[in-house]
Coordinates of C-alpha atoms and ligand atoms in Angstrom, one line a residue:
M1 CA -2.2 32.3 -10.4
R2 CA 1.2 30.7 -9.9
I3 CA 0.7 27.2 -8.5
G4 CA 3.2 24.9 -6.7
V5 CA 2.8 21.1 -7.1
L6 CA 4.5 18.4 -5.0
T7 CA 4.3 14.6 -4.6
G8 CA 5.0 13.1 -1.2
G9 CA 5.3 9.7 0.5
G10 CA 5.8 6.4 -1.2
D11 CA 5.7 6.8 -5.0
C12 CA 2.8 5.3 -6.9
P13 CA 2.0 4.6 -10.6
G14 CA -0.2 7.5 -11.8
L15 CA 1.5 10.4 -10.1
N16 CA 2.8 11.7 -13.4
A17 CA -0.7 11.4 -14.9
V18 CA -2.0 13.8 -12.2
I19 CA 0.9 16.3 -12.7
R20 CA 0.3 16.3 -16.5
A21 CA -3.5 16.8 -16.1
V22 CA -3.1 19.6 -13.6
V23 CA -0.6 21.4 -15.8
R24 CA -2.3 20.8 -19.1
K25 CA -5.7 22.1 -17.9
G26 CA -4.2 24.8 -15.7
V27 CA -2.2 26.3 -18.5
G28 CA -4.4 25.5 -21.5
V29 CA -7.8 26.3 -20.0
Y30 CA -7.1 28.7 -17.1
G31 CA -3.9 30.4 -18.1
H32 CA -2.1 29.7 -14.8
E33 CA 1.6 29.1 -14.3
F34 CA 3.2 26.3 -12.4
V35 CA 6.4 25.5 -10.4
G36 CA 7.3 22.0 -9.2
F37 CA 8.6 21.4 -5.7
R38 CA 11.1 18.5 -5.6
D39 CA 10.8 15.5 -3.3
G40 CA 7.6 16.1 -1.4
W41 CA 7.6 18.6 1.5
R42 CA 11.4 18.7 1.3
G43 CA 10.9 21.0 -1.8
P44 CA 9.1 23.9 -0.1
L45 CA 11.1 23.4 3.1
Y46 CA 14.4 23.9 1.3
G47 CA 13.1 26.0 -1.6
D48 CA 14.1 23.3 -4.1
T49 CA 12.1 23.8 -7.3
M50 CA 11.9 22.9 -10.9
P51 CA 10.1 24.3 -13.9
L52 CA 6.7 22.8 -14.6
T53 CA 5.6 23.8 -18.1
V54 CA 3.4 22.0 -20.6
A55 CA 6.7 21.0 -22.4
A56 CA 8.0 19.4 -19.1
V57 CA 4.9 17.2 -18.8
R58 CA 4.8 16.0 -22.4
G59 CA 5.1 12.2 -22.6
I60 CA 4.9 11.4 -18.9
L61 CA 1.3 9.9 -18.8
P62 CA 2.5 6.3 -18.9
R63 CA 5.6 6.8 -16.9
G64 CA 5.8 5.3 -13.3
G65 CA 7.3 7.2 -10.4
T66 CA 7.1 11.0 -10.3
I67 CA 9.1 13.6 -12.3
L68 CA 9.0 15.7 -9.1
G69 CA 10.6 13.1 -6.9
S70 CA 9.2 12.2 -3.5
S71 CA 10.2 11.9 0.2
R72 CA 8.7 11.3 3.6
T73 CA 9.9 14.7 4.9
N74 CA 7.6 16.2 7.5
P75 CA 7.9 20.0 7.9
F76 CA 6.2 19.9 11.3
K77 CA 9.2 17.9 12.5
E78 CA 11.7 20.6 11.4
P79 CA 12.6 23.7 13.4
D80 CA 10.5 26.6 11.9
G81 CA 9.2 24.2 9.3
V82 CA 6.0 26.0 8.6
Q83 CA 7.7 29.4 8.4
R84 CA 10.3 28.0 6.0
V85 CA 7.5 26.5 3.8
R86 CA 5.7 29.9 3.8
G87 CA 9.0 31.6 3.0
S88 CA 9.7 29.5 -0.1
L89 CA 6.2 29.9 -1.4
A90 CA 6.5 33.6 -1.1
E91 CA 10.0 33.6 -2.7
N92 CA 8.8 31.6 -5.6
G93 CA 5.7 33.8 -6.0
V94 CA 3.4 30.8 -5.3
D95 CA -0.2 31.6 -4.7
A96 CA -1.4 28.1 -4.0
L97 CA -0.2 24.5 -3.6
I98 CA -1.4 21.2 -4.9
A99 CA -0.2 18.3 -2.7
I100 CA -0.4 14.8 -4.1
G101 CA 0.0 12.2 -1.4
G102 CA -1.3 9.7 1.1
E103 CA -2.3 10.1 4.7
D104 CA 1.0 11.7 5.8
T105 CA 1.4 14.2 3.0
L106 CA -2.2 15.2 3.1
G107 CA -2.1 15.3 6.9
V108 CA 0.6 18.0 6.5
A109 CA -1.5 19.7 3.9
K110 CA -4.4 19.8 6.3
R111 CA -2.3 21.3 9.1
L112 CA -0.9 23.9 6.7
Y113 CA -4.4 24.8 5.5
D114 CA -5.3 25.3 9.2
E115 CA -2.5 27.8 9.2
Q116 CA -4.1 29.6 6.2
V117 CA -1.8 28.1 3.5
P118 CA -4.0 27.8 0.3
V119 CA -3.8 24.1 -0.5
V120 CA -5.7 21.4 -2.4
G121 CA -5.0 17.7 -2.0
V122 CA -5.0 14.7 -4.4
P123 CA -5.2 11.2 -2.8
K124 CA -2.5 8.8 -3.8
T125 CA -1.4 5.4 -2.4
I126 CA -1.1 1.9 -3.7
D127 CA -2.5 0.8 -0.3
N128 CA -6.0 2.2 -1.1
D129 CA -6.4 3.0 2.6
L130 CA -7.3 6.7 2.5
G131 CA -10.7 7.5 3.9
A132 CA -13.2 9.6 1.9
T133 CA -12.3 8.1 -1.5
D134 CA -13.6 4.8 -2.9
Y135 CA -10.3 4.2 -4.6
T136 CA -6.8 5.7 -4.9
F137 CA -4.8 5.5 -8.1
G138 CA -1.8 3.1 -7.9
F139 CA -3.9 0.4 -6.2
D140 CA -5.1 -1.2 -9.4
T141 CA -1.6 -1.3 -10.8
A142 CA -0.2 -2.8 -7.6
V143 CA -3.0 -5.4 -7.4
G144 CA -2.3 -6.3 -11.1
I145 CA 1.4 -6.8 -10.5
A146 CA 0.8 -9.0 -7.4
M147 CA -1.9 -11.0 -9.2
E148 CA 0.4 -11.7 -12.1
A149 CA 3.1 -12.9 -9.6
I150 CA 0.6 -15.2 -7.9
D151 CA -0.5 -16.6 -11.2
R152 CA 3.1 -17.4 -12.0
L153 CA 3.8 -18.8 -8.5
H154 CA 0.9 -21.3 -8.8
T155 CA 2.6 -23.2 -11.6
T156 CA 6.0 -23.5 -9.9
A157 CA 4.4 -24.3 -6.6
E158 CA 2.6 -27.2 -8.3
S159 CA 5.7 -28.5 -10.0
H160 CA 7.6 -28.7 -6.7
H161 CA 4.8 -29.5 -4.3
R162 CA 5.7 -26.5 -2.2
A163 CA 3.7 -23.9 -0.3
L164 CA 4.6 -20.4 -1.5
V165 CA 4.1 -17.4 0.8
V166 CA 3.7 -14.1 -1.1
E167 CA 4.3 -11.0 1.0
V168 CA 2.6 -7.9 -0.4
M169 CA 2.6 -4.3 0.8
G170 CA 0.0 -3.0 3.3
R171 CA 1.1 -1.8 6.7
H172 CA -2.2 -1.1 8.3
A173 CA -4.7 -2.2 5.6
G174 CA -4.9 -5.4 3.7
W175 CA -6.5 -4.2 0.5
I176 CA -3.7 -5.3 -1.8
A177 CA -3.5 -8.7 -0.1
L178 CA -7.3 -9.1 -0.3
H179 CA -7.7 -8.1 -4.0
A180 CA -4.6 -9.7 -5.3
G181 CA -5.4 -12.9 -3.3
L182 CA -8.9 -13.0 -4.6
A183 CA -7.9 -12.3 -8.2
G184 CA -5.0 -14.7 -8.1
G185 CA -6.9 -17.6 -6.3
A186 CA -4.8 -17.6 -3.1
N187 CA -5.6 -20.4 -0.6
V188 CA -5.0 -18.2 2.4
I189 CA -5.1 -14.4 2.7
L190 CA -3.7 -12.7 5.9
V191 CA -4.3 -9.0 6.6
P192 CA -3.3 -6.6 9.3
E193 CA -7.0 -6.1 10.3
R194 CA -7.3 -9.6 11.6
P195 CA -4.5 -11.3 13.6
F196 CA -3.9 -14.8 12.3
R197 CA -3.6 -18.1 14.1
I198 CA -0.6 -20.1 12.8
D199 CA -2.3 -23.4 13.5
E200 CA -5.2 -22.4 11.4
V201 CA -2.9 -21.3 8.5
A202 CA -1.1 -24.7 8.8
A203 CA -4.4 -26.5 8.7
Y204 CA -5.4 -24.6 5.5
V205 CA -2.1 -25.5 3.9
E206 CA -2.5 -29.2 4.8
R207 CA -6.1 -29.3 3.4
R208 CA -4.9 -27.7 0.2
F209 CA -2.2 -30.3 -0.3
E210 CA -4.8 -33.1 0.2
T211 CA -6.4 -31.9 -3.0
K212 CA -3.1 -32.5 -4.8
Y213 CA -2.7 -28.8 -5.5
A214 CA 0.1 -26.7 -3.9
C215 CA -0.7 -23.9 -1.6
I216 CA -0.4 -20.1 -2.1
V217 CA -0.5 -17.9 1.0
V218 CA -0.8 -14.2 0.5
V219 CA 0.2 -12.1 3.5
A220 CA 0.2 -8.3 3.9
E221 CA 3.5 -7.0 5.4
G222 CA 1.6 -5.6 8.4
A223 CA -0.2 -8.9 9.3
T224 CA 0.6 -10.2 12.8
P225 CA 0.0 -13.5 14.5
A226 CA -2.6 -13.6 17.3
E227 CA -0.1 -15.4 19.5
G228 CA 1.9 -12.3 19.8
D229 CA 4.9 -10.5 18.3
M230 CA 7.1 -12.8 16.3
G231 CA 9.8 -10.2 16.3
L232 CA 8.8 -8.8 12.9
Q233 CA 9.7 -5.1 13.2
T234 CA 13.1 -3.5 12.6
G235 CA 12.4 -0.8 15.1
E236 CA 13.3 2.0 12.8
L237 CA 10.8 4.9 12.5
D238 CA 10.3 7.3 9.6
A239 CA 9.5 11.1 10.0
F240 CA 5.8 10.2 10.4
G241 CA 6.5 7.7 13.2
H242 CA 5.8 4.5 11.1
V243 CA 7.8 1.4 12.0
R244 CA 9.6 -0.2 9.1
L245 CA 8.2 -3.7 8.6
G246 CA 9.7 -6.8 7.2
G247 CA 9.9 -10.4 7.7
V248 CA 6.3 -11.7 8.3
G249 CA 6.5 -13.8 5.0
Q250 CA 9.8 -15.4 5.9
R251 CA 8.7 -16.2 9.5
L252 CA 5.4 -17.6 8.2
A253 CA 7.1 -19.9 5.7
E254 CA 9.4 -21.2 8.5
E255 CA 6.3 -21.9 10.7
I256 CA 4.4 -23.6 7.9
E257 CA 7.3 -25.8 7.0
A258 CA 7.8 -26.8 10.7
R259 CA 4.1 -27.5 11.3
T260 CA 3.2 -29.2 8.0
G261 CA 6.4 -30.8 6.9
K262 CA 5.8 -29.3 3.4
E263 CA 8.6 -27.3 1.9
A264 CA 7.6 -23.6 2.1
R265 CA 9.3 -20.6 0.4
V266 CA 8.7 -16.9 0.5
V267 CA 8.5 -14.3 -2.2
V268 CA 8.5 -10.7 -1.1
L269 CA 7.1 -8.5 -3.8
G270 CA 8.1 -5.2 -2.2
H271 CA 8.7 -2.1 -4.3
I272 CA 8.0 -4.0 -7.6
Q273 CA 4.3 -3.3 -6.7
R274 CA 4.9 0.5 -6.9
G275 CA 7.1 0.5 -10.0
G276 CA 6.5 0.9 -13.7
T277 CA 3.6 2.0 -15.8
P278 CA 0.1 2.5 -14.4
T279 CA -2.9 0.5 -15.6
A280 CA -5.6 2.1 -17.8
F281 CA -7.8 2.4 -14.7
D282 CA -5.1 4.2 -12.7
R283 CA -4.2 6.5 -15.6
V284 CA -7.9 7.6 -16.0
L285 CA -8.5 8.0 -12.3
A286 CA -5.2 10.0 -11.8
T287 CA -6.0 12.2 -14.9
R288 CA -9.5 12.9 -13.6
F289 CA -8.2 13.7 -10.1
G290 CA -5.7 16.2 -11.7
L291 CA -8.4 17.9 -13.8
H292 CA -10.7 18.3 -10.8
A293 CA -7.9 19.4 -8.5
I294 CA -7.0 22.3 -10.8
D295 CA -10.7 23.3 -11.0
A296 CA -10.7 23.5 -7.1
V297 CA -7.6 25.7 -7.2
H298 CA -9.1 27.9 -9.9
E299 CA -12.2 28.3 -7.8
R300 CA -10.0 29.0 -4.7
D301 CA -11.7 26.2 -2.8
W302 CA -8.9 25.6 -0.3
G303 CA -8.6 22.8 2.2
V304 CA -10.3 20.1 0.0
M305 CA -9.2 16.8 -1.5
V306 CA -10.6 15.4 -4.7
A307 CA -12.1 12.0 -4.2
L308 CA -13.8 9.2 -6.1
R309 CA -17.4 8.4 -5.0
G310 CA -18.9 5.8 -7.2
T311 CA -17.9 7.0 -10.7
D312 CA -18.0 10.7 -9.8
I313 CA -15.1 12.9 -8.7
V314 CA -16.1 15.0 -5.7
R315 CA -14.4 17.4 -3.2
V316 CA -14.2 16.5 0.5
P317 CA -12.6 18.5 3.3
L318 CA -8.9 17.4 3.9
A319 CA -9.9 17.0 7.5
E320 CA -12.4 14.2 6.6
A321 CA -9.9 12.5 4.2
T322 CA -7.2 12.3 6.9
R323 CA -9.4 11.5 9.9
E324 CA -9.1 7.7 9.8
L325 CA -7.6 4.9 7.6
K326 CA -9.9 2.9 5.5
T327 CA -9.3 -0.7 6.5
V328 CA -10.7 -4.0 5.2
P329 CA -14.1 -4.7 6.8
D330 CA -15.0 -8.2 8.1
H331 CA -17.6 -8.9 5.4
R332 CA -15.0 -8.4 2.7
L333 CA -12.7 -10.9 4.4
A334 CA -15.5 -13.4 4.7
E335 CA -16.0 -13.3 1.0
A336 CA -12.4 -14.4 0.5
E337 CA -12.6 -17.1 3.2
V338 CA -14.9 -19.2 1.0
F339 CA -11.8 -20.0 -1.0
F340 CA -9.4 -20.7 1.9
G341 CA -7.7 -24.1 2.2
Ligands
F6P1 O1 2.5 3.8 1.6 C1 2.9 3.1 0.5 C2 3.8 2.0 0.8 O2 4.2 1.3 -0.4 C3 3.3 0.9 1.9 O3 2.6 -0.1 1.3 C4 4.6 0.4 2.4 O4 4.5 -0.1 3.7 C5 5.5 1.6 2.4 O5 5.0 2.5 1.4 C6 7.0 1.3 2.1 O6 7.7 2.4 2.3 P1 9.2 2.7 1.8 O7 9.1 3.1 0.4 O8 9.7 3.8 2.6 O9 9.9 1.4 1.9

């Protein structure tokens, strides 16, 4: 078989580990050939390819980013998008596709599968919000980076008697905020799943300062105040209709300062959380996903996504994986609340 591989959506540490595993097992064990499509769905849409041989994937296991490039291109938003994708698969002699991505990339994969395109999905996102898999690779790395930042911020916050607000990624799900906040000993964790009350946050900050320790507030970029919109969105939409966020951390720091009289500063971790080398956990998970994805292709088991269930890698229908986002349940937030204030 000749198999196309693409990586779509926000990049994520571990993408290269998946590509390497797919190619190494695909060539070495099954004798398949590969072609890389550049920049997510933009690759098949414009016929933009690159060679994907064993030599091309040597040495990429620890490298962050993706050697294939990525984009948020949505072929269903383009005139004749599906026909163009089909056309470039045919032109390149591609029999099947492996799409590595999050809800948007895999949503496209699912729709293409519905139109008889042979495709297998691999879940990726630092947000860990894909349904049907216990964890996605990239999440552990992002949490580790955020935790290290929080550790460092504790000491400088103490020296200056400041409240420090750490804004982490997470548009619709607060997994990074929850895990990094728990691991880093944050005094308040705010997630998109539960609108926050500014008065309550200010009260936690004051209580923390009473203990003579400074306060660390971790806020997910998609968290919103219960009182209503604080004007946090830029209004721009991407090809999948997501609003670009930004500013909740800054606004929160201003409100905390105004309400408590304590100096408050914000640190926005942003894309640092997605950059650089993956952790051992993410390298292993990504590698296992890659090995199982090429097995699914070899067996012509189309329309599935590989997923982690407990410690096993299983296959689930793409439809199930993309049905709904996995958000933080109340009982997980309640565990963190014990440490608030
Ligand atoms: O989906 C992954 C993610 O990193 C989100 O956490 C974040 O909201 C978004 O991508 C940022 O997107 P961009 O790279 O387009 O700024």
